Short mmCIF file of C-alpha atoms and ligand atoms in Angstrom, two decimals:
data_model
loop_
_atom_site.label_atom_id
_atom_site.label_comp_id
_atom_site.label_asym_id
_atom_site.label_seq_id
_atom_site.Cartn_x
_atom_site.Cartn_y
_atom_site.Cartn_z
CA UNK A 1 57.56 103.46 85.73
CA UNK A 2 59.54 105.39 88.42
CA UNK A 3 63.09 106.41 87.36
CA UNK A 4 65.21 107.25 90.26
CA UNK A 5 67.42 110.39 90.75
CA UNK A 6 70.66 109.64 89.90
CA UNK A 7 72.32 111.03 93.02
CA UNK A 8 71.47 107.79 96.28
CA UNK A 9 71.08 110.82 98.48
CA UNK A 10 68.49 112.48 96.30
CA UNK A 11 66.76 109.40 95.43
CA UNK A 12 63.49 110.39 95.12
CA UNK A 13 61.43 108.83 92.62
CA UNK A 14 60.18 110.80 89.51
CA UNK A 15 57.01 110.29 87.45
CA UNK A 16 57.01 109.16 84.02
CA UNK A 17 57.27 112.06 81.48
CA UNK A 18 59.09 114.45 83.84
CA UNK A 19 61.92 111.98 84.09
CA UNK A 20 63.53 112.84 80.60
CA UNK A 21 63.30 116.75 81.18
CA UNK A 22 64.66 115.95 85.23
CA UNK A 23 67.51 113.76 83.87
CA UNK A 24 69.39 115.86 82.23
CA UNK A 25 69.40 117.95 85.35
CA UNK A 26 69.86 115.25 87.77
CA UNK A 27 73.25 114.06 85.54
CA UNK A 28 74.10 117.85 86.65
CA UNK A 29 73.54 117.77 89.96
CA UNK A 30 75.71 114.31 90.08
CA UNK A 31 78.37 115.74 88.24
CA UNK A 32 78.91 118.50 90.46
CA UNK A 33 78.69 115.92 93.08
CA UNK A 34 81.52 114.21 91.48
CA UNK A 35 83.40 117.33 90.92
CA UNK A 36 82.75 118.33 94.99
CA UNK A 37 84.16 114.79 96.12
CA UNK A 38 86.79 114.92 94.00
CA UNK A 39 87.90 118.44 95.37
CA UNK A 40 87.16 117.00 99.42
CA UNK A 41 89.63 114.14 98.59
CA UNK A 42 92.24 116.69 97.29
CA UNK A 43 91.99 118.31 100.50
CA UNK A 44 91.52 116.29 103.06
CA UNK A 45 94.21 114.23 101.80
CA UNK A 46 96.39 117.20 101.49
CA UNK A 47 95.64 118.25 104.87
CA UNK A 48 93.52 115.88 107.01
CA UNK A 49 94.69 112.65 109.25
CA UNK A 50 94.27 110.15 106.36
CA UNK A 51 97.35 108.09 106.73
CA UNK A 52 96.92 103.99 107.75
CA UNK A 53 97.62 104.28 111.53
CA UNK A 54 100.55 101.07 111.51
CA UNK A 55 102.27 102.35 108.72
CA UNK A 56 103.37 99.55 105.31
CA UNK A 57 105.95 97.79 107.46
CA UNK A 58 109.36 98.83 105.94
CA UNK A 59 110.76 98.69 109.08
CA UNK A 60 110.18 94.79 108.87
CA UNK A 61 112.55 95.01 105.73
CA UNK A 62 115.94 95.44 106.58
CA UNK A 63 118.55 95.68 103.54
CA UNK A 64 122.43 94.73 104.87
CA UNK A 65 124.81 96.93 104.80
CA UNK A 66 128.19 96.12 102.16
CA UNK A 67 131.04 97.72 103.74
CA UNK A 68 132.85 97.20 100.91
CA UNK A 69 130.62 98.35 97.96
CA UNK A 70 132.72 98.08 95.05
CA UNK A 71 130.34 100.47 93.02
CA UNK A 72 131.06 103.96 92.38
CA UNK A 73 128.35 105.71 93.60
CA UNK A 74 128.17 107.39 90.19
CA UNK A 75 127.41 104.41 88.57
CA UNK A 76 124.18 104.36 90.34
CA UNK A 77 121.86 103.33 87.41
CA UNK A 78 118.08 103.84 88.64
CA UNK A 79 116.70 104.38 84.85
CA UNK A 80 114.42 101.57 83.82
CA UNK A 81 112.18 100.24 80.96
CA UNK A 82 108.24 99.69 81.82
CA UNK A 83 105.29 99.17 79.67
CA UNK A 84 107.65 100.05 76.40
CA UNK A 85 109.28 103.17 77.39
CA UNK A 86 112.17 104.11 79.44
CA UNK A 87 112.10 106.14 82.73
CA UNK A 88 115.23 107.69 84.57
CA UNK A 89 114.23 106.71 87.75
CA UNK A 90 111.61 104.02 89.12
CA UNK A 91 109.04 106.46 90.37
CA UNK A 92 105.29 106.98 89.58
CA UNK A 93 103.43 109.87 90.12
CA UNK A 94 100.76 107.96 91.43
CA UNK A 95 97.59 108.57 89.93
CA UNK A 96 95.36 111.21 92.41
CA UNK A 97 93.31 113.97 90.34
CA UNK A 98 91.22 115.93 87.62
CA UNK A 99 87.84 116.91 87.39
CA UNK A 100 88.19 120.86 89.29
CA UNK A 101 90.61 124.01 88.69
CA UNK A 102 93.00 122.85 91.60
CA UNK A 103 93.42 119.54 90.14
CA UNK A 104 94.44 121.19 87.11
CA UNK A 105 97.11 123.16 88.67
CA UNK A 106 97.89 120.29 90.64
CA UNK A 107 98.01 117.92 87.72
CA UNK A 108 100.32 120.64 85.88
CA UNK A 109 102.83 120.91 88.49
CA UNK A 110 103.60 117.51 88.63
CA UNK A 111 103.79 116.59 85.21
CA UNK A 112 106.00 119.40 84.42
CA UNK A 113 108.08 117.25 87.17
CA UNK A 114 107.43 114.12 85.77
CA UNK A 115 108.81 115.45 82.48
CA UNK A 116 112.07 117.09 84.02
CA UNK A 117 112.84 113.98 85.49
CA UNK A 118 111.92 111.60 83.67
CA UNK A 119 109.32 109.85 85.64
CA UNK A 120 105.72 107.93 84.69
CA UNK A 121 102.76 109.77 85.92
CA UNK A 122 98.68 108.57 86.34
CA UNK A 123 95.91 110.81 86.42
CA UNK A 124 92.88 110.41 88.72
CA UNK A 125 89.77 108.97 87.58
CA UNK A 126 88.53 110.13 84.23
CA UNK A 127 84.95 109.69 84.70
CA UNK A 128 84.17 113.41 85.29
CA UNK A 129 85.76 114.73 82.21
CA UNK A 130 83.94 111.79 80.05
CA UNK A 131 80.54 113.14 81.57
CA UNK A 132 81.59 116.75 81.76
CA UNK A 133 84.27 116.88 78.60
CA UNK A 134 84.77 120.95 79.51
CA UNK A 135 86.47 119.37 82.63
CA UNK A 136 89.02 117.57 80.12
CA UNK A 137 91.15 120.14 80.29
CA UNK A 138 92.10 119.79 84.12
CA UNK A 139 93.53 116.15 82.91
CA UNK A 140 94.97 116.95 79.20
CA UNK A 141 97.05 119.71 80.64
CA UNK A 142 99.42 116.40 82.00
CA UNK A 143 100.39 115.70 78.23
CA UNK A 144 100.88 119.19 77.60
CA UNK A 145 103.10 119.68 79.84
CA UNK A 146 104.72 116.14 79.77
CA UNK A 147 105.12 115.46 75.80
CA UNK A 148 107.69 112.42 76.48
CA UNK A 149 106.65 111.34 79.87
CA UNK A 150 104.72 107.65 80.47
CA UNK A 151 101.24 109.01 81.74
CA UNK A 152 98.41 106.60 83.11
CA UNK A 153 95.18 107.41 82.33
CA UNK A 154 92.51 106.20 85.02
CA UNK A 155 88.68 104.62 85.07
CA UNK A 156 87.28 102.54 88.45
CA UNK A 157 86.26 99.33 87.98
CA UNK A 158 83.28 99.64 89.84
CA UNK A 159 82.10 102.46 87.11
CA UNK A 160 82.57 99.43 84.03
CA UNK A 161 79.67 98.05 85.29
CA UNK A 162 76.40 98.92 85.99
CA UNK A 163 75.07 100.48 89.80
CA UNK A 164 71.32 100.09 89.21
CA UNK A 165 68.98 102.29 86.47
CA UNK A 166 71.02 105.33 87.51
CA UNK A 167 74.53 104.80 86.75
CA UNK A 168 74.75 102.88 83.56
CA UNK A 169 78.53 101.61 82.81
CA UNK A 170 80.91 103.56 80.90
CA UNK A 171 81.11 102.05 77.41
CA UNK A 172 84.14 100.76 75.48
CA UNK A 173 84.04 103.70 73.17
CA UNK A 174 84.74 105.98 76.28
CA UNK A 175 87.13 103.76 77.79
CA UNK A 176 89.07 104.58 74.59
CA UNK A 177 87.64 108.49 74.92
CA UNK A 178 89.77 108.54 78.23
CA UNK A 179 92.83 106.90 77.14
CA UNK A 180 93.11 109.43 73.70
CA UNK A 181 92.02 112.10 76.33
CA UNK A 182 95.40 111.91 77.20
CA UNK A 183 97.22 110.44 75.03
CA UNK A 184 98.08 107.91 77.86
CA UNK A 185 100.73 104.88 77.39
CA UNK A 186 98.73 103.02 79.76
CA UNK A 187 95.37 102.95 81.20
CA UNK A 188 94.98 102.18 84.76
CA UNK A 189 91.57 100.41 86.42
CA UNK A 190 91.71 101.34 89.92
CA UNK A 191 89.89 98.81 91.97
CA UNK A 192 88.45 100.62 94.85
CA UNK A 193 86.32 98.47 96.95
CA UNK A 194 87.03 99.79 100.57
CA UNK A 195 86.26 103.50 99.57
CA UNK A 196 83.06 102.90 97.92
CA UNK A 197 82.12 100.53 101.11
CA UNK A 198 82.76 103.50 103.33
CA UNK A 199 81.30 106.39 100.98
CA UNK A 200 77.91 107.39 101.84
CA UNK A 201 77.41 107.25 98.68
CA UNK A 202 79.28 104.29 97.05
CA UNK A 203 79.31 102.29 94.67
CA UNK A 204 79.00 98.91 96.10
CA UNK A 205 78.09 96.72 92.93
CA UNK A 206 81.34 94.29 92.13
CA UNK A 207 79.72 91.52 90.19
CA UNK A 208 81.13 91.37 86.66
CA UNK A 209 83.51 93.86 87.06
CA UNK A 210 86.33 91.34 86.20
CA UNK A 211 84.43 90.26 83.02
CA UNK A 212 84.45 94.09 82.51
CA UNK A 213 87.75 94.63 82.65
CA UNK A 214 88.61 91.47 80.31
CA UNK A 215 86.46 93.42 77.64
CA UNK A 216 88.22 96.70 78.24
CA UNK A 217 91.86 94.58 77.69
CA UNK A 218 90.66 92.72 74.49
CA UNK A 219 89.19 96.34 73.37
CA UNK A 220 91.99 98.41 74.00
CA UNK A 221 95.13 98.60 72.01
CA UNK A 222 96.61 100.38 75.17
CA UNK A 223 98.30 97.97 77.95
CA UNK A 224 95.88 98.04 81.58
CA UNK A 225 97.38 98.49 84.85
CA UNK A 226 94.95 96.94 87.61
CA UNK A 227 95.64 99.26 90.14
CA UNK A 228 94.41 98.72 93.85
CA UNK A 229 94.23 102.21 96.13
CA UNK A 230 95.12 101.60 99.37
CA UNK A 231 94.06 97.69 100.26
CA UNK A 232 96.57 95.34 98.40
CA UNK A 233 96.23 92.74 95.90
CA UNK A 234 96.14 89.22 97.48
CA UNK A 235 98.54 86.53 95.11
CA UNK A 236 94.97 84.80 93.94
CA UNK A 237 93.52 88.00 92.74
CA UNK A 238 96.96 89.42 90.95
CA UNK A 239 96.64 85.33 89.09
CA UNK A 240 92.86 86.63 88.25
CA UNK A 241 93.79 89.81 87.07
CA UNK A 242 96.68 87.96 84.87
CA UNK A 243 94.15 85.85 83.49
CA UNK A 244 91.88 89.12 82.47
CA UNK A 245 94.98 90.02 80.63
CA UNK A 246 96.52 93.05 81.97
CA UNK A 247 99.64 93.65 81.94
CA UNK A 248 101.19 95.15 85.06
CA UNK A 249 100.02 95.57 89.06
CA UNK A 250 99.80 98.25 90.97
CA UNK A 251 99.53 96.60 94.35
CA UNK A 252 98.51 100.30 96.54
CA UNK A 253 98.76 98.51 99.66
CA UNK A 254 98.16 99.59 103.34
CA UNK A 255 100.58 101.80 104.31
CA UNK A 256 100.18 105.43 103.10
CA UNK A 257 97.00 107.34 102.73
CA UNK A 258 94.40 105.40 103.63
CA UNK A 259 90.32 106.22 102.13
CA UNK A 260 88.72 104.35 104.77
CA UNK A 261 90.43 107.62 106.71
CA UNK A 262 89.57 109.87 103.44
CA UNK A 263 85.70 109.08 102.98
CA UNK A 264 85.35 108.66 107.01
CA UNK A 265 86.15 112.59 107.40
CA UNK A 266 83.72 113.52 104.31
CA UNK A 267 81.36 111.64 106.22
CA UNK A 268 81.87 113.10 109.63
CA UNK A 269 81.37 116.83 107.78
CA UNK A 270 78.44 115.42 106.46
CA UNK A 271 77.21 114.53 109.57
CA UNK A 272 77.11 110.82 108.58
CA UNK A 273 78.02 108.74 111.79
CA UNK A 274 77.65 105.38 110.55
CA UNK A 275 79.74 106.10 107.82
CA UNK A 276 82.39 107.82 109.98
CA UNK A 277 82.58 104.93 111.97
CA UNK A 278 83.02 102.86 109.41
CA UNK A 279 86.01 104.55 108.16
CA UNK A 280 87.42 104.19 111.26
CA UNK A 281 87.32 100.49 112.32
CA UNK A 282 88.36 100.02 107.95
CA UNK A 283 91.07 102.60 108.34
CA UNK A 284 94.22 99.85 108.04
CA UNK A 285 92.39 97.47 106.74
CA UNK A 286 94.24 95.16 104.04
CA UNK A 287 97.41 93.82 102.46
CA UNK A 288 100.19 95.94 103.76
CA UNK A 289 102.37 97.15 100.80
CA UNK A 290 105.43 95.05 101.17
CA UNK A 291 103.25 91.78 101.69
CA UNK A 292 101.44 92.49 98.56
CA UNK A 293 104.47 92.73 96.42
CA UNK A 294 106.41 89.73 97.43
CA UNK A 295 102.97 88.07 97.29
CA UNK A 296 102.06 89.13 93.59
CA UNK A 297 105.66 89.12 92.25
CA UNK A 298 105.58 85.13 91.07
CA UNK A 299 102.11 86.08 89.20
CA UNK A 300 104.80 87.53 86.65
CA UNK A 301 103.64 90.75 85.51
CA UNK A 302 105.80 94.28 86.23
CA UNK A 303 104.38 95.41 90.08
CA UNK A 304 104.51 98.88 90.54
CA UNK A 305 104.39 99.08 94.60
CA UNK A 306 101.97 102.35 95.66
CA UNK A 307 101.11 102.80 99.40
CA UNK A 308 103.24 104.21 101.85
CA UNK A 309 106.12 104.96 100.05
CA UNK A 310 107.72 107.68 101.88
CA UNK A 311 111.60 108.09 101.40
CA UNK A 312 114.23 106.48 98.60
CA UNK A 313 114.90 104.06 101.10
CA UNK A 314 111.02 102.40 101.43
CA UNK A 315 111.51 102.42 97.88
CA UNK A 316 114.49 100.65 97.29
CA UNK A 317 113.13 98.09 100.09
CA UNK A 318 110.12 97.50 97.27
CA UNK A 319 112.67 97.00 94.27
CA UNK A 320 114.55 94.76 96.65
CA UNK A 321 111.11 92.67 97.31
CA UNK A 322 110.64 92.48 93.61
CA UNK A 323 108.88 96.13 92.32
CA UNK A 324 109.77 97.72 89.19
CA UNK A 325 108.16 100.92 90.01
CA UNK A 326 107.38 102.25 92.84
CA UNK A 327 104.13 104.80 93.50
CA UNK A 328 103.89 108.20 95.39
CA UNK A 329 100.43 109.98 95.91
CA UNK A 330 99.68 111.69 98.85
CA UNK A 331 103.51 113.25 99.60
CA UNK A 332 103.97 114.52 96.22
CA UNK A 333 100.20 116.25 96.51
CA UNK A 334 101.64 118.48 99.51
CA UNK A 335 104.33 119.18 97.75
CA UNK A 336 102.43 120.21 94.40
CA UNK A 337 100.14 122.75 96.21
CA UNK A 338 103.54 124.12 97.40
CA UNK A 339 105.02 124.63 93.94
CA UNK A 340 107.13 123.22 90.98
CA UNK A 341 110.54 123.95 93.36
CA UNK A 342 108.84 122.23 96.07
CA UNK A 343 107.91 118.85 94.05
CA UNK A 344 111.40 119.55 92.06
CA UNK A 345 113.43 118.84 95.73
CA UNK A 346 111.37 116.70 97.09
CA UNK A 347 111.97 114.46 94.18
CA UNK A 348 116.00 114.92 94.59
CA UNK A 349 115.96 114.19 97.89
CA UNK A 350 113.82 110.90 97.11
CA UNK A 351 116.15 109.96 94.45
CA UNK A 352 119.38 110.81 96.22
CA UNK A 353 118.28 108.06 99.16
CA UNK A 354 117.49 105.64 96.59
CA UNK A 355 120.66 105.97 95.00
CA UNK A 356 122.61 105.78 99.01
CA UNK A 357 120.38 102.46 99.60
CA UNK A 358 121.78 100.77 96.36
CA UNK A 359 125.32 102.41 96.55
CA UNK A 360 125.50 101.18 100.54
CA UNK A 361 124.30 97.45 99.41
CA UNK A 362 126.94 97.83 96.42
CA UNK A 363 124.11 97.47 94.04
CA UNK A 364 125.01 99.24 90.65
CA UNK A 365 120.80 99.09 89.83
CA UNK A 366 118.18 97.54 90.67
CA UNK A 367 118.24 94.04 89.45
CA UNK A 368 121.52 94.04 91.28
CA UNK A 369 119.71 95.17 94.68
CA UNK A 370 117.34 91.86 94.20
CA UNK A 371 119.93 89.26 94.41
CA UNK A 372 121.35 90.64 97.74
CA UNK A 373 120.39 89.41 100.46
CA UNK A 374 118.14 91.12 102.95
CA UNK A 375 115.78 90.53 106.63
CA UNK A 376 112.11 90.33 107.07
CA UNK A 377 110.98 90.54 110.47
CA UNK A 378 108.13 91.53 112.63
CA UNK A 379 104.77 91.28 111.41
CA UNK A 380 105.66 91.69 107.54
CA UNK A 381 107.48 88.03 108.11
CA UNK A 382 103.77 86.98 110.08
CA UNK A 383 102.34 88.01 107.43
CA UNK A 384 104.66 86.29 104.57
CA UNK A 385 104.67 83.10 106.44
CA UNK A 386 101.43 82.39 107.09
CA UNK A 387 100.03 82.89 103.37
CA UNK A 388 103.13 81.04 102.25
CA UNK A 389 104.10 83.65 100.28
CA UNK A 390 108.09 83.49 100.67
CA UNK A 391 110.14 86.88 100.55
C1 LIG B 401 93.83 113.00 96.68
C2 LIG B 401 93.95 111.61 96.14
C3 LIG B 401 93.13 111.20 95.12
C4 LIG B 401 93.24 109.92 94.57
N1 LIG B 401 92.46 109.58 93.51
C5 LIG B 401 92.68 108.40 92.88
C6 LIG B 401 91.97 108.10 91.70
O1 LIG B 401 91.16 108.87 91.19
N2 LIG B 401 92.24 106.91 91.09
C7 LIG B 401 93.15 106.03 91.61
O2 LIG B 401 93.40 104.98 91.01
N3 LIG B 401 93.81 106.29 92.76
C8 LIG B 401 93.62 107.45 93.39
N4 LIG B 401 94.32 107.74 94.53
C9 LIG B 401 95.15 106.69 95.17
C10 LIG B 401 96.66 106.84 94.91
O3 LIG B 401 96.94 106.61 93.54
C11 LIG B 401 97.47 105.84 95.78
O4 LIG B 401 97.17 104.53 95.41
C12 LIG B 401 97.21 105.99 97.27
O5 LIG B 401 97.05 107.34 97.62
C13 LIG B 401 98.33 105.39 98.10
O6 LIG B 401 99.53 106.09 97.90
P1 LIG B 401 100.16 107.08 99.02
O7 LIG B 401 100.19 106.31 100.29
O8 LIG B 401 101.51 107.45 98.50
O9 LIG B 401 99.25 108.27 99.09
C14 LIG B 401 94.22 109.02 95.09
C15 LIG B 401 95.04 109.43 96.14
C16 LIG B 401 94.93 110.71 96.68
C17 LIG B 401 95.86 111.12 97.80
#
């Protein structure tokens, strides 16, 4: 019997006998694979040209004016209850990192944020601190430092099943290993699809992933978020996903930072041109943000809308469309590597538009912003109209 080396790029086949003694190593070698991706992502999305070249389409959604508001604008009331506890302000943290020293700092920065202002915040993906559990501490540092906050703990779908002899799936025991990790409110299962197509090294296996994540919901006491990362969530698959159980969406439509981009400059410094290209002719590909809420919004779960969100206006455009939350990743990144001040303003400034966008369409909160009326046009309305979803 030949086992393979863990790591696609090294697979070379070992003998029998030396493959005990090698794996231990290999599992090395892929962790600090892991923990090397995970710190390219955090910069090249930091830094690099990694944004969805035709933007989420808020300019297609066009909330009218009320000259005559008849709402103090201190009345403005943008707290709101999700998955059992209440935030002041609609706004995730969006899930993004772990696993290396700068995530840690990153990770502490903004939940120190997320605490001061009373926001939800998600974690990146998990899986290197459930192989590596000295890395733990770049993701526990969120609940230290955010005690009260909502925090989303994170696991890809793709890694609750199995990708061949080498990567066996997590089991439900560390699913649960994550979530206490953290001492998360809710545990988010990123789905992930277009990044692991364009990774050299991805993880392309998707059968029984959704039978996967059923098991993970029944096993779990925690609610699940099914959380897309940059390509939408179609209406039929946010019905699926309802039917699995879980008990929000995060749509992360096209729109904001795109990992076709991401993974298609890892590949071009790896000097992988097919994978490059790739990322390049998949860099806007999917559901643009705003289609994917209005077109998951009748499924009837709480829709958190993630991708491309880049002022308090985009976002009250999303709570408009039908959003409870709505997701930031790559802007509040740049602003954590920056500092606590830097995150602290940038949040203010977010808040302040939302709160100008509800005051100017004399909407005391939310709920009151979704029964005004408002335009689609462009090719958000192209979009809307031809799946029949109706906005
Ligand atoms: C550096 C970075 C790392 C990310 N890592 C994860 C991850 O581990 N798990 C996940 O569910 N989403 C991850 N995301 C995706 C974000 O949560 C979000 O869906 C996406 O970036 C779109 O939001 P944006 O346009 O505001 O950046 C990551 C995003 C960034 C920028």
């Amino acid at each position: 019997m030949l086992v393979r080396h863990p790591h696609p790029r090294c697979a070379r086949p070992l003998p029998e006998g030396e493959a005990d003694a090698k794996l231990r190593v290999s599992l090395e070698v892929l962790d600090e694979l892991i923990e090397s991706r995970k710190a390219d992502h955090l910069r090249l999305s930091a830094s690099g040209d990694v944004e969805a070249l035709g933007g989420a389409g808020w300019e297609d959604v066009q909330l009218v004016h009320e000259a005559l508001p008849e709402v103090d604008h201190a009345e403005i009331d943008l707290t709101v209850d999700f998955l059992g506890k209440r935030l002041r302000a609609p706004l995730l943290i969006a899930g993004m990192t772990g696993g290396h020293k700068t995530a840690h700092d990153v990770n502490a920065v903004l939940a120190r944020a997320a605490e001061r202002h009373g926001l939800a915040m998600g974690v990146g993906s998990q899986r290197a601190a459930l192989r590596r559990p000295d890395l733990a501490y770049t993701y526990t540092v969120v609940r230290d430092e955010a005690p009260s906050a909502l925090l989303i703990g994170n696991l890809g779908a793709p890694q609750l099943i199995a990708q061949g002899d080498e990567s066996p799936p997590l089991g439900l025991d560390e699913v649960q290993a994550a979530i206490d990790m953290i001492r998360a409110d809710a545990l988010a299962v990123h789905l992930n699809f277009l990044q692991e197509s364009v990774q050299p090294e991805g993880e392309r296996r998707a059968r029984g992933c959704a039978e996967a994540i059923k098991r993970v919901v029944e096993h779990v006491r925690t609610p699940v978020v099914a959380k897309e990362t940059g390509a939408g969530l179609s209406r039929a698959t946010a019905l699926k996903l309802k039917e699995l159980g879980v008990s929000a969406l995060d749509v992360g439509g096209v729109g904001g930072t795109s990992f076709a981009a991401v993974e298609g400059l890892r590949a071009e410094a790896q000097g992988a041109a097919a994978a490059q290209r790739l990322g390049d002719v998949f860099r806007d590909w999917g559901i643009p943000t705003p289609v994917s809420v209005v077109g998951v919004k009748p499924v009837g779960l709480p829709v958190i809308a993630t991708g491309g969100i880049r002022s308090g206006l985009h976002a009250a455009k999303a709570l408009a469309l039908g959003a409870t939350l709505v997701g930031v990743a790559r802007p509040l990144l740049q602003a954590a590597l920056e500092g606590l001040p830097t995150v602290d303003a940038w949040i203010e400034q977010f808040l302040r538009e939302m709160r100008t966008a509800l005051f100017l369409t004399g909407s005391r909160n939310a709920d009151a912003l979704r029964a005004k009326p408002r335009v689609l046009t462009g090719a958000t309305r192209a979009w809307l109209e031809q799946l029949g979803y109706s906005g």
